[in-house]
Amino acid sequence: MSVARIDGGVILTLKQARKLDVYFEYEEKIMSKTTLDKSLLDIISDPDGTPEDKMRLFLIYYISAQQAPSEADLEQYKKALTDAGCNLNPLQYIKQWKAFAKMASAPTSYGSTTTKPMG
């Protein structure tokens, strides 16, 4: 019984230290297109939270956005993520994935779709 209490205490301490409830709230707001209390750049730059939580939050934003951020904005986000200790490889992967998905969903025309009579 005491082990369960210790484990529960450790989990609660980790949850509070990582502010998972706060990140969960931000993620929900991003996915539902609700206005955030703070800017995403401020959240990423905040010393609280782990690099993994910050990267996950940004990726949710990046995937959920109808339009990708401008290159200038993306550079600011990348700098803030790097300063927060984030590995940018997941972002590069998602950028490539989004570009591929966009290409795959784009209508293509391989020539005329009309039938020409023979002869």
mmCIF file with all atom_site columns, N, CA, C and O in Angstrom, residues 25-55:
data_model
loop_
_atom_site.group_PDB
_atom_site.id
_atom_site.type_symbol
_atom_site.label_atom_id
_atom_site.label_alt_id
_atom_site.label_comp_id
_atom_site.label_asym_id
_atom_site.label_entity_id
_atom_site.label_seq_id
_atom_site.pdbx_PDB_ins_code
_atom_site.Cartn_x
_atom_site.Cartn_y
_atom_site.Cartn_z
_atom_site.occupancy
_atom_site.B_iso_or_equiv
_atom_site.pdbx_formal_charge
_atom_site.auth_seq_id
_atom_site.auth_comp_id
_atom_site.auth_asym_id
_atom_site.auth_atom_id
_atom_site.pdbx_PDB_model_num
ATOM 1   N N  . GLU A 1 25 ? -4.236  21.744 -21.722 1.00 0.00 ? 25 GLU A N  1
ATOM 2   C CA . GLU A 1 25 ? -5.205  22.816 -21.988 1.00 0.00 ? 25 GLU A CA 1
ATOM 3   C C  . GLU A 1 25 ? -4.818  23.589 -23.254 1.00 0.00 ? 25 GLU A C  1
ATOM 4   O O  . GLU A 1 25 ? -5.669  23.876 -24.097 1.00 0.00 ? 25 GLU A O  1
ATOM 5   N N  . TYR A 1 26 ? -3.536  23.916 -23.409 1.00 0.00 ? 26 TYR A N  1
ATOM 6   C CA . TYR A 1 26 ? -3.085  24.625 -24.610 1.00 0.00 ? 26 TYR A CA 1
ATOM 7   C C  . TYR A 1 26 ? -3.298  23.775 -25.867 1.00 0.00 ? 26 TYR A C  1
ATOM 8   O O  . TYR A 1 26 ? -3.722  24.279 -26.906 1.00 0.00 ? 26 TYR A O  1
ATOM 9   N N  . GLU A 1 27 ? -2.991  22.474 -25.767 1.00 0.00 ? 27 GLU A N  1
ATOM 10  C CA . GLU A 1 27 ? -3.164  21.585 -26.916 1.00 0.00 ? 27 GLU A CA 1
ATOM 11  C C  . GLU A 1 27 ? -4.628  21.524 -27.330 1.00 0.00 ? 27 GLU A C  1
ATOM 12  O O  . GLU A 1 27 ? -4.952  21.563 -28.520 1.00 0.00 ? 27 GLU A O  1
ATOM 13  N N  . GLU A 1 28 ? -5.517  21.431 -26.343 1.00 0.00 ? 28 GLU A N  1
ATOM 14  C CA . GLU A 1 28 ? -6.951  21.394 -26.631 1.00 0.00 ? 28 GLU A CA 1
ATOM 15  C C  . GLU A 1 28 ? -7.403  22.695 -27.303 1.00 0.00 ? 28 GLU A C  1
ATOM 16  O O  . GLU A 1 28 ? -8.185  22.674 -28.249 1.00 0.00 ? 28 GLU A O  1
ATOM 17  N N  . LYS A 1 29 ? -6.908  23.819 -26.830 1.00 0.00 ? 29 LYS A N  1
ATOM 18  C CA . LYS A 1 29 ? -7.270  25.107 -27.423 1.00 0.00 ? 29 LYS A CA 1
ATOM 19  C C  . LYS A 1 29 ? -6.762  25.224 -28.858 1.00 0.00 ? 29 LYS A C  1
ATOM 20  O O  . LYS A 1 29 ? -7.460  25.747 -29.720 1.00 0.00 ? 29 LYS A O  1
ATOM 21  N N  . ILE A 1 30 ? -5.563  24.747 -29.108 1.00 0.00 ? 30 ILE A N  1
ATOM 22  C CA . ILE A 1 30 ? -5.010  24.803 -30.459 1.00 0.00 ? 30 ILE A CA 1
ATOM 23  C C  . ILE A 1 30 ? -5.854  23.949 -31.399 1.00 0.00 ? 30 ILE A C  1
ATOM 24  O O  . ILE A 1 30 ? -6.220  24.386 -32.492 1.00 0.00 ? 30 ILE A O  1
ATOM 25  N N  . MET A 1 31 ? -6.187  22.741 -30.977 1.00 0.00 ? 31 MET A N  1
ATOM 26  C CA . MET A 1 31 ? -6.949  21.843 -31.847 1.00 0.00 ? 31 MET A CA 1
ATOM 27  C C  . MET A 1 31 ? -8.376  22.330 -32.078 1.00 0.00 ? 31 MET A C  1
ATOM 28  O O  . MET A 1 31 ? -8.956  22.069 -33.126 1.00 0.00 ? 31 MET A O  1
ATOM 29  N N  . SER A 1 32 ? -8.935  23.047 -31.111 1.00 0.00 ? 32 SER A N  1
ATOM 30  C CA . SER A 1 32 ? -10.303 23.556 -31.276 1.00 0.00 ? 32 SER A CA 1
ATOM 31  C C  . SER A 1 32 ? -10.326 24.980 -31.832 1.00 0.00 ? 32 SER A C  1
ATOM 32  O O  . SER A 1 32 ? -11.371 25.609 -31.901 1.00 0.00 ? 32 SER A O  1
ATOM 33  N N  . LYS A 1 33 ? -9.141  25.485 -32.208 1.00 0.00 ? 33 LYS A N  1
ATOM 34  C CA . LYS A 1 33 ? -9.000  26.826 -32.802 1.00 0.00 ? 33 LYS A CA 1
ATOM 35  C C  . LYS A 1 33 ? -9.461  27.937 -31.854 1.00 0.00 ? 33 LYS A C  1
ATOM 36  O O  . LYS A 1 33 ? -9.950  28.971 -32.279 1.00 0.00 ? 33 LYS A O  1
ATOM 37  N N  . THR A 1 34 ? -9.290  27.711 -30.553 1.00 0.00 ? 34 THR A N  1
ATOM 38  C CA . THR A 1 34 ? -9.628  28.704 -29.541 1.00 0.00 ? 34 THR A CA 1
ATOM 39  C C  . THR A 1 34 ? -8.399  29.571 -29.274 1.00 0.00 ? 34 THR A C  1
ATOM 40  O O  . THR A 1 34 ? -7.266  29.094 -29.352 1.00 0.00 ? 34 THR A O  1
ATOM 41  N N  . THR A 1 35 ? -8.615  30.824 -28.932 1.00 0.00 ? 35 THR A N  1
ATOM 42  C CA . THR A 1 35 ? -7.516  31.745 -28.656 1.00 0.00 ? 35 THR A CA 1
ATOM 43  C C  . THR A 1 35 ? -6.765  31.317 -27.394 1.00 0.00 ? 35 THR A C  1
ATOM 44  O O  . THR A 1 35 ? -7.379  30.991 -26.378 1.00 0.00 ? 35 THR A O  1
ATOM 45  N N  . LEU A 1 36 ? -5.435  31.334 -27.477 1.00 0.00 ? 36 LEU A N  1
ATOM 46  C CA . LEU A 1 36 ? -4.593  30.997 -26.325 1.00 0.00 ? 36 LEU A CA 1
ATOM 47  C C  . LEU A 1 36 ? -4.464  32.199 -25.398 1.00 0.00 ? 36 LEU A C  1
ATOM 48  O O  . LEU A 1 36 ? -4.519  33.342 -25.845 1.00 0.00 ? 36 LEU A O  1
ATOM 49  N N  . ASP A 1 37 ? -4.252  31.931 -24.101 1.00 0.00 ? 37 ASP A N  1
ATOM 50  C CA . ASP A 1 37 ? -4.051  32.994 -23.118 1.00 0.00 ? 37 ASP A CA 1
ATOM 51  C C  . ASP A 1 37 ? -2.722  33.715 -23.352 1.00 0.00 ? 37 ASP A C  1
ATOM 52  O O  . ASP A 1 37 ? -2.609  34.912 -23.114 1.00 0.00 ? 37 ASP A O  1
ATOM 53  N N  . LYS A 1 38 ? -1.720  32.960 -23.781 1.00 0.00 ? 38 LYS A N  1
ATOM 54  C CA . LYS A 1 38 ? -0.392  33.495 -24.075 1.00 0.00 ? 38 LYS A CA 1
ATOM 55  C C  . LYS A 1 38 ? -0.062  33.115 -25.510 1.00 0.00 ? 38 LYS A C  1
ATOM 56  O O  . LYS A 1 38 ? -0.625  32.170 -26.049 1.00 0.00 ? 38 LYS A O  1
ATOM 57  N N  . SER A 1 39 ? 0.877   33.832 -26.105 1.00 0.00 ? 39 SER A N  1
ATOM 58  C CA . SER A 1 39 ? 1.279   33.459 -27.459 1.00 0.00 ? 39 SER A CA 1
ATOM 59  C C  . SER A 1 39 ? 2.057   32.145 -27.408 1.00 0.00 ? 39 SER A C  1
ATOM 60  O O  . SER A 1 39 ? 2.688   31.819 -26.395 1.00 0.00 ? 39 SER A O  1
ATOM 61  N N  . LEU A 1 40 ? 2.004   31.411 -28.493 1.00 0.00 ? 40 LEU A N  1
ATOM 62  C CA . LEU A 1 40 ? 2.723   30.140 -28.560 1.00 0.00 ? 40 LEU A CA 1
ATOM 63  C C  . LEU A 1 40 ? 4.220   30.362 -28.360 1.00 0.00 ? 40 LEU A C  1
ATOM 64  O O  . LEU A 1 40 ? 4.885   29.576 -27.685 1.00 0.00 ? 40 LEU A O  1
ATOM 65  N N  . LEU A 1 41 ? 4.733   31.446 -28.883 1.00 0.00 ? 41 LEU A N  1
ATOM 66  C CA . LEU A 1 41 ? 6.155   31.764 -28.728 1.00 0.00 ? 41 LEU A CA 1
ATOM 67  C C  . LEU A 1 41 ? 6.491   31.990 -27.253 1.00 0.00 ? 41 LEU A C  1
ATOM 68  O O  . LEU A 1 41 ? 7.539   31.528 -26.772 1.00 0.00 ? 41 LEU A O  1
ATOM 69  N N  . ASP A 1 42 ? 5.608   32.661 -26.517 1.00 0.00 ? 42 ASP A N  1
ATOM 70  C CA . ASP A 1 42 ? 5.824   32.873 -25.082 1.00 0.00 ? 42 ASP A CA 1
ATOM 71  C C  . ASP A 1 42 ? 5.789   31.553 -24.313 1.00 0.00 ? 42 ASP A C  1
ATOM 72  O O  . ASP A 1 42 ? 6.572   31.338 -23.387 1.00 0.00 ? 42 ASP A O  1
ATOM 73  N N  . ILE A 1 43 ? 4.883   30.667 -24.698 1.00 0.00 ? 43 ILE A N  1
ATOM 74  C CA . ILE A 1 43 ? 4.775   29.368 -24.022 1.00 0.00 ? 43 ILE A CA 1
ATOM 75  C C  . ILE A 1 43 ? 6.050   28.564 -24.240 1.00 0.00 ? 43 ILE A C  1
ATOM 76  O O  . ILE A 1 43 ? 6.595   27.982 -23.301 1.00 0.00 ? 43 ILE A O  1
ATOM 77  N N  . ILE A 1 44 ? 6.527   28.555 -25.478 1.00 0.00 ? 44 ILE A N  1
ATOM 78  C CA . ILE A 1 44 ? 7.751   27.808 -25.787 1.00 0.00 ? 44 ILE A CA 1
ATOM 79  C C  . ILE A 1 44 ? 8.944   28.422 -25.063 1.00 0.00 ? 44 ILE A C  1
ATOM 80  O O  . ILE A 1 44 ? 9.825   27.705 -24.586 1.00 0.00 ? 44 ILE A O  1
ATOM 81  N N  . SER A 1 45 ? 8.982   29.732 -24.960 1.00 0.00 ? 45 SER A N  1
ATOM 82  C CA . SER A 1 45 ? 10.113  30.421 -24.323 1.00 0.00 ? 45 SER A CA 1
ATOM 83  C C  . SER A 1 45 ? 10.082  30.359 -22.805 1.00 0.00 ? 45 SER A C  1
ATOM 84  O O  . SER A 1 45 ? 11.088  30.632 -22.151 1.00 0.00 ? 45 SER A O  1
ATOM 85  N N  . ASP A 1 46 ? 8.937   30.001 -22.241 1.00 0.00 ? 46 ASP A N  1
ATOM 86  C CA . ASP A 1 46 ? 8.800   29.903 -20.787 1.00 0.00 ? 46 ASP A CA 1
ATOM 87  C C  . ASP A 1 46 ? 9.752   28.832 -20.260 1.00 0.00 ? 46 ASP A C  1
ATOM 88  O O  . ASP A 1 46 ? 9.841   27.741 -20.827 1.00 0.00 ? 46 ASP A O  1
ATOM 89  N N  . PRO A 1 47 ? 10.491  29.112 -19.188 1.00 0.00 ? 47 PRO A N  1
ATOM 90  C CA . PRO A 1 47 ? 11.438  28.117 -18.673 1.00 0.00 ? 47 PRO A CA 1
ATOM 91  C C  . PRO A 1 47 ? 10.762  26.853 -18.125 1.00 0.00 ? 47 PRO A C  1
ATOM 92  O O  . PRO A 1 47 ? 11.407  25.811 -18.023 1.00 0.00 ? 47 PRO A O  1
ATOM 93  N N  . ASP A 1 48 ? 9.475   26.928 -17.788 1.00 0.00 ? 48 ASP A N  1
ATOM 94  C CA . ASP A 1 48 ? 8.771   25.744 -17.293 1.00 0.00 ? 48 ASP A CA 1
ATOM 95  C C  . ASP A 1 48 ? 8.433   24.817 -18.447 1.00 0.00 ? 48 ASP A C  1
ATOM 96  O O  . ASP A 1 48 ? 8.178   25.265 -19.562 1.00 0.00 ? 48 ASP A O  1
ATOM 97  N N  . GLY A 1 49 ? 8.426   23.527 -18.163 1.00 0.00 ? 49 GLY A N  1
ATOM 98  C CA . GLY A 1 49 ? 8.083   22.529 -19.175 1.00 0.00 ? 49 GLY A CA 1
ATOM 99  C C  . GLY A 1 49 ? 9.322   21.902 -19.768 1.00 0.00 ? 49 GLY A C  1
ATOM 100 O O  . GLY A 1 49 ? 10.399  22.491 -19.780 1.00 0.00 ? 49 GLY A O  1
ATOM 101 N N  . THR A 1 50 ? 9.143   20.693 -20.262 1.00 0.00 ? 50 THR A N  1
ATOM 102 C CA . THR A 1 50 ? 10.271  19.974 -20.861 1.00 0.00 ? 50 THR A CA 1
ATOM 103 C C  . THR A 1 50 ? 10.367  20.293 -22.347 1.00 0.00 ? 50 THR A C  1
ATOM 104 O O  . THR A 1 50 ? 9.378   20.693 -22.968 1.00 0.00 ? 50 THR A O  1
ATOM 105 N N  . PRO A 1 51 ? 11.534  20.081 -22.933 1.00 0.00 ? 51 PRO A N  1
ATOM 106 C CA . PRO A 1 51 ? 11.670  20.279 -24.380 1.00 0.00 ? 51 PRO A CA 1
ATOM 107 C C  . PRO A 1 51 ? 10.682  19.406 -25.166 1.00 0.00 ? 51 PRO A C  1
ATOM 108 O O  . PRO A 1 51 ? 10.130  19.852 -26.171 1.00 0.00 ? 51 PRO A O  1
ATOM 109 N N  . GLU A 1 52 ? 10.446  18.188 -24.700 1.00 0.00 ? 52 GLU A N  1
ATOM 110 C CA . GLU A 1 52 ? 9.529   17.284 -25.397 1.00 0.00 ? 52 GLU A CA 1
ATOM 111 C C  . GLU A 1 52 ? 8.099   17.828 -25.380 1.00 0.00 ? 52 GLU A C  1
ATOM 112 O O  . GLU A 1 52 ? 7.388   17.755 -26.381 1.00 0.00 ? 52 GLU A O  1
ATOM 113 N N  . ASP A 1 53 ? 7.674   18.376 -24.232 1.00 0.00 ? 53 ASP A N  1
ATOM 114 C CA . ASP A 1 53 ? 6.330   18.943 -24.135 1.00 0.00 ? 53 ASP A CA 1
ATOM 115 C C  . ASP A 1 53 ? 6.189   20.151 -25.053 1.00 0.00 ? 53 ASP A C  1
ATOM 116 O O  . ASP A 1 53 ? 5.166   20.338 -25.705 1.00 0.00 ? 53 ASP A O  1
ATOM 117 N N  . LYS A 1 54 ? 7.226   20.961 -25.124 1.00 0.00 ? 54 LYS A N  1
ATOM 118 C CA . LYS A 1 54 ? 7.185   22.155 -25.976 1.00 0.00 ? 54 LYS A CA 1
ATOM 119 C C  . LYS A 1 54 ? 7.162   21.772 -27.453 1.00 0.00 ? 54 LYS A C  1
ATOM 120 O O  . LYS A 1 54 ? 6.412   22.369 -28.240 1.00 0.00 ? 54 LYS A O  1
ATOM 121 N N  . MET A 1 55 ? 7.943   20.771 -27.823 1.00 0.00 ? 55 MET A N  1
ATOM 122 C CA . MET A 1 55 ? 7.953   20.320 -29.211 1.00 0.00 ? 55 MET A CA 1
ATOM 123 C C  . MET A 1 55 ? 6.602   19.713 -29.577 1.00 0.00 ? 55 MET A C  1
ATOM 124 O O  . MET A 1 55 ? 6.057   19.984 -30.650 1.00 0.00 ? 55 MET A O  1
#
